[in-house]
Short mmCIF file of C-alpha atoms in Angstrom, two decimals:
data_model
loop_
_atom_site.label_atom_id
_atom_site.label_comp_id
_atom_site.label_asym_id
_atom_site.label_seq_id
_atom_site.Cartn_x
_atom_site.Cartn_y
_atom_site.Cartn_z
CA UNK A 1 182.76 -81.08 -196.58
CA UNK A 2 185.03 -82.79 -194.80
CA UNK A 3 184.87 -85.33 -191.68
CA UNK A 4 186.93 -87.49 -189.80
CA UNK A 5 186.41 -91.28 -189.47
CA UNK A 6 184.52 -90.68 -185.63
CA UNK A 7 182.23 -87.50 -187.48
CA UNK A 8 181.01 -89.67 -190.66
CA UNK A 9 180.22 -93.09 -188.30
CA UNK A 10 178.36 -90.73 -185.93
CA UNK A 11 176.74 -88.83 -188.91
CA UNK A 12 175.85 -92.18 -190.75
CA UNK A 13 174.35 -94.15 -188.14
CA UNK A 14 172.52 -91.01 -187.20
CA UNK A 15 171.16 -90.52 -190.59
CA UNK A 16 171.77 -93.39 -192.53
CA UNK A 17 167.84 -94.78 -193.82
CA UNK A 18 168.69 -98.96 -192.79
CA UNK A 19 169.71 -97.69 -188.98
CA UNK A 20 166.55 -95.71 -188.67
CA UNK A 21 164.64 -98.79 -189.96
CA UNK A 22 165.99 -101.15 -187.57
CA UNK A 23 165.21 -98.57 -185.16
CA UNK A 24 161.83 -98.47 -185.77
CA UNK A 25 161.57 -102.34 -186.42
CA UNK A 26 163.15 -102.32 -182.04
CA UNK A 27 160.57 -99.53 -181.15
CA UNK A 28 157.60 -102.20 -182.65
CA UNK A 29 158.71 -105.07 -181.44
CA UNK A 30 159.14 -103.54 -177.55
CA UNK A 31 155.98 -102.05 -177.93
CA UNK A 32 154.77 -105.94 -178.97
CA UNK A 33 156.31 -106.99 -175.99
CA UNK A 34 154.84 -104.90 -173.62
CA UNK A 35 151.14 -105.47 -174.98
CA UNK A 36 151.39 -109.26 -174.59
CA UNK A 37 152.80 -108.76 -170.67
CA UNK A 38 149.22 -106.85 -169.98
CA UNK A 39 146.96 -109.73 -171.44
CA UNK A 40 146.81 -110.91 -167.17
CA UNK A 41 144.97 -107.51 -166.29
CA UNK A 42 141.62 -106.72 -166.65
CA UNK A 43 139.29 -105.70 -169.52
CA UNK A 44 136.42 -103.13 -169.05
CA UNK A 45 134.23 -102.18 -171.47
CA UNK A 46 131.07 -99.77 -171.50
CA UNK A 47 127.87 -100.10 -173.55
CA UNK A 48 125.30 -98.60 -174.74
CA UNK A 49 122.54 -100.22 -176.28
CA UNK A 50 119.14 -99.47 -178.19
CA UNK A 51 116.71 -102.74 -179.04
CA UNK A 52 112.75 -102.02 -179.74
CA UNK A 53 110.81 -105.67 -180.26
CA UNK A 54 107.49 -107.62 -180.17
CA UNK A 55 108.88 -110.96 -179.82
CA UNK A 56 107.65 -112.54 -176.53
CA UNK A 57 110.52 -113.82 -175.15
CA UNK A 58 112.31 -110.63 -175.75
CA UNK A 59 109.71 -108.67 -174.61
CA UNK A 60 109.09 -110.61 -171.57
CA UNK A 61 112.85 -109.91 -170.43
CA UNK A 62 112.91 -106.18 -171.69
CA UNK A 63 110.05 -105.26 -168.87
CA UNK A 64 111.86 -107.68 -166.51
CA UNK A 65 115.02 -105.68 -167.03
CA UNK A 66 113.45 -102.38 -166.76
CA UNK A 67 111.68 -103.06 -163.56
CA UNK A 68 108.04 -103.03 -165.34
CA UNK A 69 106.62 -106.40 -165.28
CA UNK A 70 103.03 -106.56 -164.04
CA UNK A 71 100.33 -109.00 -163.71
CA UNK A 72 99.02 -107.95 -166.59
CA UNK A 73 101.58 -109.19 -168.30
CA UNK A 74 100.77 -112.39 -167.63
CA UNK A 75 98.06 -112.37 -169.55
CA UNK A 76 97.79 -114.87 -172.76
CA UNK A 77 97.31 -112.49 -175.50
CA UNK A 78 99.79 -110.35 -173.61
CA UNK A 79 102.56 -113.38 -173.65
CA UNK A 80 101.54 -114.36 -177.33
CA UNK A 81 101.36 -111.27 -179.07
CA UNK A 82 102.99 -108.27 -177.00
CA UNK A 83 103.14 -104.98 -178.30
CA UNK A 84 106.77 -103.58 -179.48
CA UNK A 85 108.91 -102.62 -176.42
CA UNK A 86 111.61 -100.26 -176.81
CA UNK A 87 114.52 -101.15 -174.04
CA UNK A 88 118.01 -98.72 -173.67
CA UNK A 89 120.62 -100.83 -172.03
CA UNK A 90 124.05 -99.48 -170.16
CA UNK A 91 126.50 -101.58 -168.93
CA UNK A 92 129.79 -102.06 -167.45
CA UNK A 93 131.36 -105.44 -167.84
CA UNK A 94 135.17 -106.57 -166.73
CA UNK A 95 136.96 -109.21 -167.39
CA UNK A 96 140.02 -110.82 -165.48
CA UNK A 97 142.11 -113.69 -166.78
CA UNK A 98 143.25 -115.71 -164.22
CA UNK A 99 144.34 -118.73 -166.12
CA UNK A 100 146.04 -118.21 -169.46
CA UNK A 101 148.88 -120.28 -170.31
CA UNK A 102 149.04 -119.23 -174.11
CA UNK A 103 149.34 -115.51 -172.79
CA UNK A 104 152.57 -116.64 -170.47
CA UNK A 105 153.98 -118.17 -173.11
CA UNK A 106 153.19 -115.37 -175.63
CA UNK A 107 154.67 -112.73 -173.11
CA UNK A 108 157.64 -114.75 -173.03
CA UNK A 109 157.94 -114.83 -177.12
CA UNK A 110 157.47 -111.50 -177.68
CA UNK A 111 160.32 -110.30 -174.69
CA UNK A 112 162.25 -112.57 -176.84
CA UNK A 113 161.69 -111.31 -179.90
CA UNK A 114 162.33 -107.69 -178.91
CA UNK A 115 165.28 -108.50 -177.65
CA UNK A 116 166.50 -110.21 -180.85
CA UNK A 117 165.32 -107.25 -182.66
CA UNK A 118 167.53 -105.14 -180.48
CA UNK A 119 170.45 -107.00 -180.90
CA UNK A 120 169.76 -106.99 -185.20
CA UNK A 121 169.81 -103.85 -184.41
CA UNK A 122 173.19 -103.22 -182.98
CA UNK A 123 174.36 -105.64 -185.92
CA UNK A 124 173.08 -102.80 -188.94
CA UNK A 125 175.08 -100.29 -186.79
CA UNK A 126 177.56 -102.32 -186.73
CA UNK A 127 177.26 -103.38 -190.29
CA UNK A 128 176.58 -99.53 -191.15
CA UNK A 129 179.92 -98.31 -189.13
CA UNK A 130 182.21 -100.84 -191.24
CA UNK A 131 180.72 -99.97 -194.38
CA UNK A 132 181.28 -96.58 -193.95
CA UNK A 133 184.88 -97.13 -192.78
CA UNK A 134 185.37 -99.09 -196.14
CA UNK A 135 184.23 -96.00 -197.83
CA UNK A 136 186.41 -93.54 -195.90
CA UNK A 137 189.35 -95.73 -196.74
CA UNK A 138 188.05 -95.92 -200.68
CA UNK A 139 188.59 -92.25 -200.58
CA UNK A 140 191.80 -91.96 -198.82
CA UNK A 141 192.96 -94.93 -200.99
CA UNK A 142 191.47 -92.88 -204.56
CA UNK A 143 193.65 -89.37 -203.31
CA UNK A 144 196.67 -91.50 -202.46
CA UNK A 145 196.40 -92.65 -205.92
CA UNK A 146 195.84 -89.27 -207.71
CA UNK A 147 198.67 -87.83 -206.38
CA UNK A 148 201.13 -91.24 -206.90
CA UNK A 149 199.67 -90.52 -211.13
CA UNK A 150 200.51 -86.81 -210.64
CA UNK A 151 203.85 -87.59 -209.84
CA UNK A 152 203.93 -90.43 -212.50
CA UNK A 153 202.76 -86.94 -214.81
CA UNK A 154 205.73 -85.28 -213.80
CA UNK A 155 208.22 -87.87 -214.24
CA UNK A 156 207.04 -88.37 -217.98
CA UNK A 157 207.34 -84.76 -218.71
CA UNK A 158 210.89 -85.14 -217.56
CA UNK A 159 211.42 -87.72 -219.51
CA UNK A 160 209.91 -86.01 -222.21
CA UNK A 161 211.79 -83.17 -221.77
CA UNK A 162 214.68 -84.76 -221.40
CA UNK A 163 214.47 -86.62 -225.03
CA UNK A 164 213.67 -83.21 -226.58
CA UNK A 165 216.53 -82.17 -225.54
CA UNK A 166 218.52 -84.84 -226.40
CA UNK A 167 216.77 -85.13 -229.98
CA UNK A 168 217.30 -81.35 -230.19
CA UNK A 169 221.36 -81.81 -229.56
CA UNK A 170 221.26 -85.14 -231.93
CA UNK A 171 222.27 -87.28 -229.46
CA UNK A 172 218.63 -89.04 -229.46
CA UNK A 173 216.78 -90.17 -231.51
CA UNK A 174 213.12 -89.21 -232.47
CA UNK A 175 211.39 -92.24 -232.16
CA UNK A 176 212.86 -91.60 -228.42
CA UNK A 177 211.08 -88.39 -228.14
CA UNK A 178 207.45 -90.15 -229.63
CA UNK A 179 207.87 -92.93 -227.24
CA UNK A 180 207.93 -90.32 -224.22
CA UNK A 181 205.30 -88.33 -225.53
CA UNK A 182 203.31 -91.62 -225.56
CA UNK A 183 203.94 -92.87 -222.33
CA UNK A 184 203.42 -88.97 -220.93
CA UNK A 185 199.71 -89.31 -222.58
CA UNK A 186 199.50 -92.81 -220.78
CA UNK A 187 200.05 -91.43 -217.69
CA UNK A 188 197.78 -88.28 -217.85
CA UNK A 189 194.73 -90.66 -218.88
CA UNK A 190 195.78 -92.42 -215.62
CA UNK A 191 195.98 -89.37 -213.96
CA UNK A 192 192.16 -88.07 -215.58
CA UNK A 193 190.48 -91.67 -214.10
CA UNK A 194 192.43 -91.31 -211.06
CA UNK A 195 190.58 -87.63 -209.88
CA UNK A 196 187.47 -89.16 -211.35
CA UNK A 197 187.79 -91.92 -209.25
CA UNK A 198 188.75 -89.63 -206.38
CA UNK A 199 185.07 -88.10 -206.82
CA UNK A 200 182.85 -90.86 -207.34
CA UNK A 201 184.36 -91.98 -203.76
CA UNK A 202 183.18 -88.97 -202.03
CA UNK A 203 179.63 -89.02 -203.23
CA UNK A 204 179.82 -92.80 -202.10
CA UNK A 205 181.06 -91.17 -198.49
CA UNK A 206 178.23 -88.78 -198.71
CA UNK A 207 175.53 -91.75 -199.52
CA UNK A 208 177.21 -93.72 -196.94
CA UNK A 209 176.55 -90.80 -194.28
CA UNK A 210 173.22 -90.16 -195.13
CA UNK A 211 174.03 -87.13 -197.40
CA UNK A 212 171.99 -85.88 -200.52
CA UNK A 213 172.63 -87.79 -203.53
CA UNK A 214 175.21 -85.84 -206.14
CA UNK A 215 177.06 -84.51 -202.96
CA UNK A 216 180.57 -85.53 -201.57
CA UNK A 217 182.23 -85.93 -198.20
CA UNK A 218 185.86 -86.17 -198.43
CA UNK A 219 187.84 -88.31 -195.65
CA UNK A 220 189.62 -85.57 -193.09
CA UNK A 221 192.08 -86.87 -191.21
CA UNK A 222 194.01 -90.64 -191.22
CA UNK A 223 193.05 -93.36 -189.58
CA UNK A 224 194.91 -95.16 -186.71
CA UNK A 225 193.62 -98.40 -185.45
CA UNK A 226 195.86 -100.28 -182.72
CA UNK A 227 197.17 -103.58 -184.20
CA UNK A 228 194.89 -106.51 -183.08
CA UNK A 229 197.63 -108.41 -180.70
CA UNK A 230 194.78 -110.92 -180.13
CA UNK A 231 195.27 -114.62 -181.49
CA UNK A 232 192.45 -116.39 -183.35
CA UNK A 233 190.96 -118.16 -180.27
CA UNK A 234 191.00 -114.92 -178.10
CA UNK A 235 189.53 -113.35 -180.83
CA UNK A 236 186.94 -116.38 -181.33
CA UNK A 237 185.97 -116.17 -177.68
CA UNK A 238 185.66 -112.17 -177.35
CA UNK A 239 183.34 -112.76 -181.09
CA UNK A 240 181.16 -115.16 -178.88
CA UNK A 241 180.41 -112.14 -176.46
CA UNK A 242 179.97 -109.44 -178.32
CA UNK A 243 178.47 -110.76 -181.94
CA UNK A 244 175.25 -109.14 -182.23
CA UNK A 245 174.38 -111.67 -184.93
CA UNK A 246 174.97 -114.77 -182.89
CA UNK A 247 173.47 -113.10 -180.01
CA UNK A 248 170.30 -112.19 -182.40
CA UNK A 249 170.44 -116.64 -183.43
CA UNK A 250 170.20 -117.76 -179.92
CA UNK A 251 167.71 -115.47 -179.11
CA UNK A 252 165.44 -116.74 -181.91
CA UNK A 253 165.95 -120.75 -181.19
CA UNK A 254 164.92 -119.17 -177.49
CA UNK A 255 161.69 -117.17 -179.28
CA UNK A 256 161.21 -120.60 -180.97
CA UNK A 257 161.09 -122.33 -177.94
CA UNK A 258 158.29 -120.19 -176.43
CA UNK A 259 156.16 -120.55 -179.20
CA UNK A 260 156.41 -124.39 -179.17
CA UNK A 261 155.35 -123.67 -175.25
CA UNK A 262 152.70 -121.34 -176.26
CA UNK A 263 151.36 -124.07 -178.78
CA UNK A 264 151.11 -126.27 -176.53
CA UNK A 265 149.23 -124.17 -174.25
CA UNK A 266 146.55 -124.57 -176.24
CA UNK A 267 146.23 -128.17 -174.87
CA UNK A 268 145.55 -126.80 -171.47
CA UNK A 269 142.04 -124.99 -169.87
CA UNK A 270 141.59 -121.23 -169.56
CA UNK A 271 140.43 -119.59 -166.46
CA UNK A 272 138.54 -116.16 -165.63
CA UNK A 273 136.17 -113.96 -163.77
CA UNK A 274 133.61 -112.20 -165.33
CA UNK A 275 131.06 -109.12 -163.85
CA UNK A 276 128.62 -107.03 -165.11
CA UNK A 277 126.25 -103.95 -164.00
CA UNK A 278 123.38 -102.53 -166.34
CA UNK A 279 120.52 -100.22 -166.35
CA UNK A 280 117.30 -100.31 -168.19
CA UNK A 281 115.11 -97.58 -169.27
CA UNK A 282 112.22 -97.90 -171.70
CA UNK A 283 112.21 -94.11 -173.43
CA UNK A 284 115.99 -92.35 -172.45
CA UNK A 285 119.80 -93.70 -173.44
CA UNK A 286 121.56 -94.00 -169.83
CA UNK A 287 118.54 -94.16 -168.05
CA UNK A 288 117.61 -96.26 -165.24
CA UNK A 289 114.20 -97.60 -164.46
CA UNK A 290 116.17 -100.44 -163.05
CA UNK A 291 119.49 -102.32 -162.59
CA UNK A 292 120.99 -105.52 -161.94
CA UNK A 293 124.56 -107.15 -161.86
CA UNK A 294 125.67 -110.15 -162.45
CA UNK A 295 129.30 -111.80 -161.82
CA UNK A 296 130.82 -115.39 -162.26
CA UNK A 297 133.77 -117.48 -163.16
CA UNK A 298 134.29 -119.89 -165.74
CA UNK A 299 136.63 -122.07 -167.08
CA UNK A 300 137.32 -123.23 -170.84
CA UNK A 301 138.72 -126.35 -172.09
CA UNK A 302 139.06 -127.07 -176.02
CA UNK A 303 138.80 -130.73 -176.15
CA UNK A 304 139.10 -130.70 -180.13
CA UNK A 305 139.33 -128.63 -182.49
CA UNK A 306 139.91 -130.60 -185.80
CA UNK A 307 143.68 -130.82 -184.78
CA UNK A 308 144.29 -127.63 -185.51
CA UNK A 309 146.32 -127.32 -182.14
CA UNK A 310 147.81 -130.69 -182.60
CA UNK A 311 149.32 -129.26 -186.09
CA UNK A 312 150.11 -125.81 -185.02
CA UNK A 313 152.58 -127.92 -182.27
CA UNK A 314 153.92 -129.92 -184.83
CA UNK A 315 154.60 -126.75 -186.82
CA UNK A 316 155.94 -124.49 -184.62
CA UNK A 317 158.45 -127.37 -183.09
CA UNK A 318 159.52 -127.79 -187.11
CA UNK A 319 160.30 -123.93 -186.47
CA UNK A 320 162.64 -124.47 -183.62
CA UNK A 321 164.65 -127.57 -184.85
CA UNK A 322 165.44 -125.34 -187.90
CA UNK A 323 165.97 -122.29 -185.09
CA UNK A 324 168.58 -124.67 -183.98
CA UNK A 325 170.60 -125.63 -186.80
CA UNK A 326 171.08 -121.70 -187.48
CA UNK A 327 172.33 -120.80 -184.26
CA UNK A 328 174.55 -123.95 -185.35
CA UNK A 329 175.64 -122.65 -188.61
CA UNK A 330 175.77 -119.04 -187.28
CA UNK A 331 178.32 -120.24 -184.89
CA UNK A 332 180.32 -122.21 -187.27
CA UNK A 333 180.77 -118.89 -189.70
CA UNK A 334 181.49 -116.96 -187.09
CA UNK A 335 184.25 -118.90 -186.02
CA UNK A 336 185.30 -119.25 -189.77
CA UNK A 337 184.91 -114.96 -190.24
CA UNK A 338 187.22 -114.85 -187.12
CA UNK A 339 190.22 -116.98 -188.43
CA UNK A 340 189.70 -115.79 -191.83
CA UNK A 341 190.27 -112.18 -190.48
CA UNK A 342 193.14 -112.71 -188.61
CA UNK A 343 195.08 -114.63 -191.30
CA UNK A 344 194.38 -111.98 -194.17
CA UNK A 345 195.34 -108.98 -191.11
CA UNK A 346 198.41 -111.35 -191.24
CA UNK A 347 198.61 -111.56 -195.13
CA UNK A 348 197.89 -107.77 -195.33
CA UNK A 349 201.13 -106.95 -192.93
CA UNK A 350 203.06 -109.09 -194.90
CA UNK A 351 202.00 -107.79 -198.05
CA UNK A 352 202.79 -104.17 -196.97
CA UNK A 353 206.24 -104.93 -196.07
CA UNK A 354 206.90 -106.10 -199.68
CA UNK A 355 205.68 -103.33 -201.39
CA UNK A 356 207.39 -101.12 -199.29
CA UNK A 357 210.49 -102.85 -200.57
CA UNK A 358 209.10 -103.26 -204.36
CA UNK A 359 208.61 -99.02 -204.28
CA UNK A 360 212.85 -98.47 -202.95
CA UNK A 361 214.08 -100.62 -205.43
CA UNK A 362 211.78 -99.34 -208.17
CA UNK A 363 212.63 -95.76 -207.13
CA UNK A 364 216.67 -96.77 -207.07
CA UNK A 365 216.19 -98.23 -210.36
CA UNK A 366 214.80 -95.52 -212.02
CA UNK A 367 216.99 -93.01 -210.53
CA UNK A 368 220.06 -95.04 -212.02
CA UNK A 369 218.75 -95.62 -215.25
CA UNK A 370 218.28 -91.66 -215.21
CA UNK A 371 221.90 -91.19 -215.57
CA UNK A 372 222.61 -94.00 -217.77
CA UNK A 373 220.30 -92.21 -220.13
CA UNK A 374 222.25 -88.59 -219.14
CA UNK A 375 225.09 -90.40 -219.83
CA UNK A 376 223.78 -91.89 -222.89
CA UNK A 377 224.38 -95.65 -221.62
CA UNK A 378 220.96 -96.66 -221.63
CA UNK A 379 217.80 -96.29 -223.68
CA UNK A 380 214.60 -94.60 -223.38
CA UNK A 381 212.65 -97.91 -223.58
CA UNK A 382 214.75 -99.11 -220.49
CA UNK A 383 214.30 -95.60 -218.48
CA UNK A 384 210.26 -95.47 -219.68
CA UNK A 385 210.00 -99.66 -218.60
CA UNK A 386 211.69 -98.33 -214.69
CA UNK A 387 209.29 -95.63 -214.48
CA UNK A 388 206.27 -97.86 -215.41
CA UNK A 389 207.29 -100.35 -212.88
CA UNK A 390 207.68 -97.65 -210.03
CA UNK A 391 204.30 -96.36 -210.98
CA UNK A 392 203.04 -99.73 -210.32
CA UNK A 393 204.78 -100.43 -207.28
CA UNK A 394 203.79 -97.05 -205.59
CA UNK A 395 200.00 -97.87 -207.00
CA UNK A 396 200.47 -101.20 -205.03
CA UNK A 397 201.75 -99.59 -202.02
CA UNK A 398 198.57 -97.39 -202.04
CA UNK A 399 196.76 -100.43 -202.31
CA UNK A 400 198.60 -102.46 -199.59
CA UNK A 401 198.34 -99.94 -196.85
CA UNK A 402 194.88 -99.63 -197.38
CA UNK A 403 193.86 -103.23 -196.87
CA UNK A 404 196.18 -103.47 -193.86
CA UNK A 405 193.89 -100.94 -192.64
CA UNK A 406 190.93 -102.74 -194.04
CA UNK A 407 191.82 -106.02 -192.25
CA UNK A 408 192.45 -104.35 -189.32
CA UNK A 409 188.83 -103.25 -188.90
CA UNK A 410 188.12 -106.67 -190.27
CA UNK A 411 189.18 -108.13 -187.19
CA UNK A 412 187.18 -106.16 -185.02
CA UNK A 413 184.32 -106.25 -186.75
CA UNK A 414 184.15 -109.95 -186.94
CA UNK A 415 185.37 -110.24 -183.59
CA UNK A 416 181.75 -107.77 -182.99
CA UNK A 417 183.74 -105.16 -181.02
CA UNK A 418 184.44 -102.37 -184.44
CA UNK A 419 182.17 -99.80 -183.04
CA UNK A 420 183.65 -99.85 -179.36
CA UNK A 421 187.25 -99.87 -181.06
CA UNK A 422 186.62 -96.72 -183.45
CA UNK A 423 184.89 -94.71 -180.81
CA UNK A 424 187.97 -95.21 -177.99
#
């Protein structure tokens, strides 16, 4: 199977198991978020209850409950030794908070902390994108190389050929002939690891994309990325915008700020309004031989707890100072990812332009030497040394393009905008 650079990204971040993690991980922590914006509405629960006793207090109250107090229940061996009383309660009861400053501060936490999970999110597909990329280019990079040791294959049968020849007209000698049947072998092993190679970097495509392990995706079509005219600082200041990652730090050192708020909270009072309506029946469930209500307000103030809220403060403000060296360092390698980019992008273009050179000479040097040896002017060793060097200069230029490319997408991806640049 084959897919372009666009098809594999799509099909990867689609399919690839650490994007639909991070996924999920976003879908929790929204959900999180939303439950701790409802703790200000109201609770309502409904029982049902079943309680049979002969102790006189709780006797006393069942019959009060149920409507069926008489005056013979006033009676002393009535109050001091009742008979058992069986009493079926239903109720409604809500709750309303009205004063919760741990659940404002919580709601503010969790928004925070689903929106730092979002933006880890957009990271790993971020993350996932550029690995991928580094694996299209591996297998771009492993053909590119198969076919410069195929052509090294030809060239040492040539020379091969061309010593049998020579041996065969005794003009050459044999040892001539031996030492281009060696270097042939040397290049065919080359040749043998080179389509190995080739394969191992499609089934690391295929993991890469979410495919079934043993299976390969080869890379279908080149890739073009436009040359980042940016310099460092631009680059440093569009990273700043768009870097998930940093985005992701100050969003925690903001999460960690609302959870030194919400410890604190627990300093202050809680507020909230309370109501209830029940039935009583003696002999059904959900009957009613009578009902009552009752509603109220109260208010809550933990004066001490054994400085347990005292420590949790002290804790979670530990949490944010180290929240805020993080964002500190996470800005500092940022910065450092963006210059190192854009000096190796530099490097890389350099690089290229010398192994572009290295291959013509290699290839003008060989081609000489070629007719030397026709001519009988120079030696096999010297023809054999000028192809091995323009088998390692072509090897090189494989190598070169491909981390131009490579540090190319570097520079996006540090500078956070890779994703938005491969899908233009």
């Amino acid at each position: 199977m084959q897919l372009t650079l666009q098809e594999a990204i799509a099909q990867g971040l689609e399919r690839n198991h650490q994007g639909r993690a991070a996924r999920f991980q976003a879908e929790a922590a929204r959900s999180g978020a939303t439950a701790a914006s409802l703790h200000y509405l109201p609770s309502v629960t409904v029982e049902e209850s079943w309680t049979r006793s002969n102790m006189p207090v709780t006797t006393f109250m069942m019959k009060l409950n149920q409507g069926r107090f008489t005056n013979q229940d006033f009676a002393i061996s009535s109050l001091n030794d009742p008979s058992p009383v069986n009493d079926f309660k239903s109720a409604v009861t809500v709750e309303q908070p009205l004063f919760m400053p741990e659940a404002w501060a919580a709601r503010r936490g969790a928004r925070y902390a689903a929106e730092r999970q979002e933006a880890i999110t957009e990271q790993t597909r971020e993350q996932i994108a550029f690995s991928i990329f580094q694996h299209y280019l591996a297998v771009q990079q492993a053909r590119a190389l198969l076919q410069a040791t195929e052509k090294a294959v030809e060239e040492a049968r040539e020379s091969r050929r061309q010593a049998t020849v020579r041996v065969a007209a005794g003009l050459g000698l044999k040892s001539d002939e031996l030492r281009a049947a060696t270097h042939l072998a040397a290049a065919e092993q080359q040749a043998i690891s080179a389509a190995n190679n080739l394969t191992l970097a499609r089934m690391q495509l295929s993991l890469a994309v979410g495919g079934q392990s043993g299976s390969q995706v080869d890379a279908g079509g080149e890739v073009s990325l436009r040359h980042p005219g940016q310099q460092p600082d631009q680059l440093l200041q569009l990273a700043q915008q768009q870097r998930q990652d940093l985005f992701a730090s100050e969003l925690g050192k903001d999460q960690a700020d609302a959870a030194l708020l919400q410890s604190r909270a627990g300093f202050l009072p809680t507020v909230g309004a309370f109501g209830s309506w029940q039935m009583n029946d003696h002999t059904r469930p959900f009957g009613q031989e009578h009902n009552s209500w009752v509603a109220g307000i109260a208010a809550r103030w933990n004066l001490f707890d054994g400085f347990r809220t005292w420590h949790a403060s002290s804790q979670t403000q530990a949490v944010r100072s180290a929240a805020v060296e993080q964002l500190a360092q996470t800005r500092k390698e940022v910065s450092y990812q963006v210059h190192e980019a854009w000096l190796r992008h530099r490097e890389a273009e350099q690089r290229l332009a010398v192994a572009r050179n290295a291959v013509s000479a290699a290839e003008e040097a060989t081609r000489l030497l070629s007719k030397r040896f026709d001519n009988a002017l120079a030696t096999m060793l010297e023809l054999l040394d000028a192809q091995s060097a323009l088998n390692q200069a072509r090897a090189a230029l494989v190598e070169n393009d491909t981390a131009l490319t490579l540090a190319t997408g570097r520079v996006y991806y540090a500078a956070g905008s890779f994703l938005k640049e491969i899908q233009q």
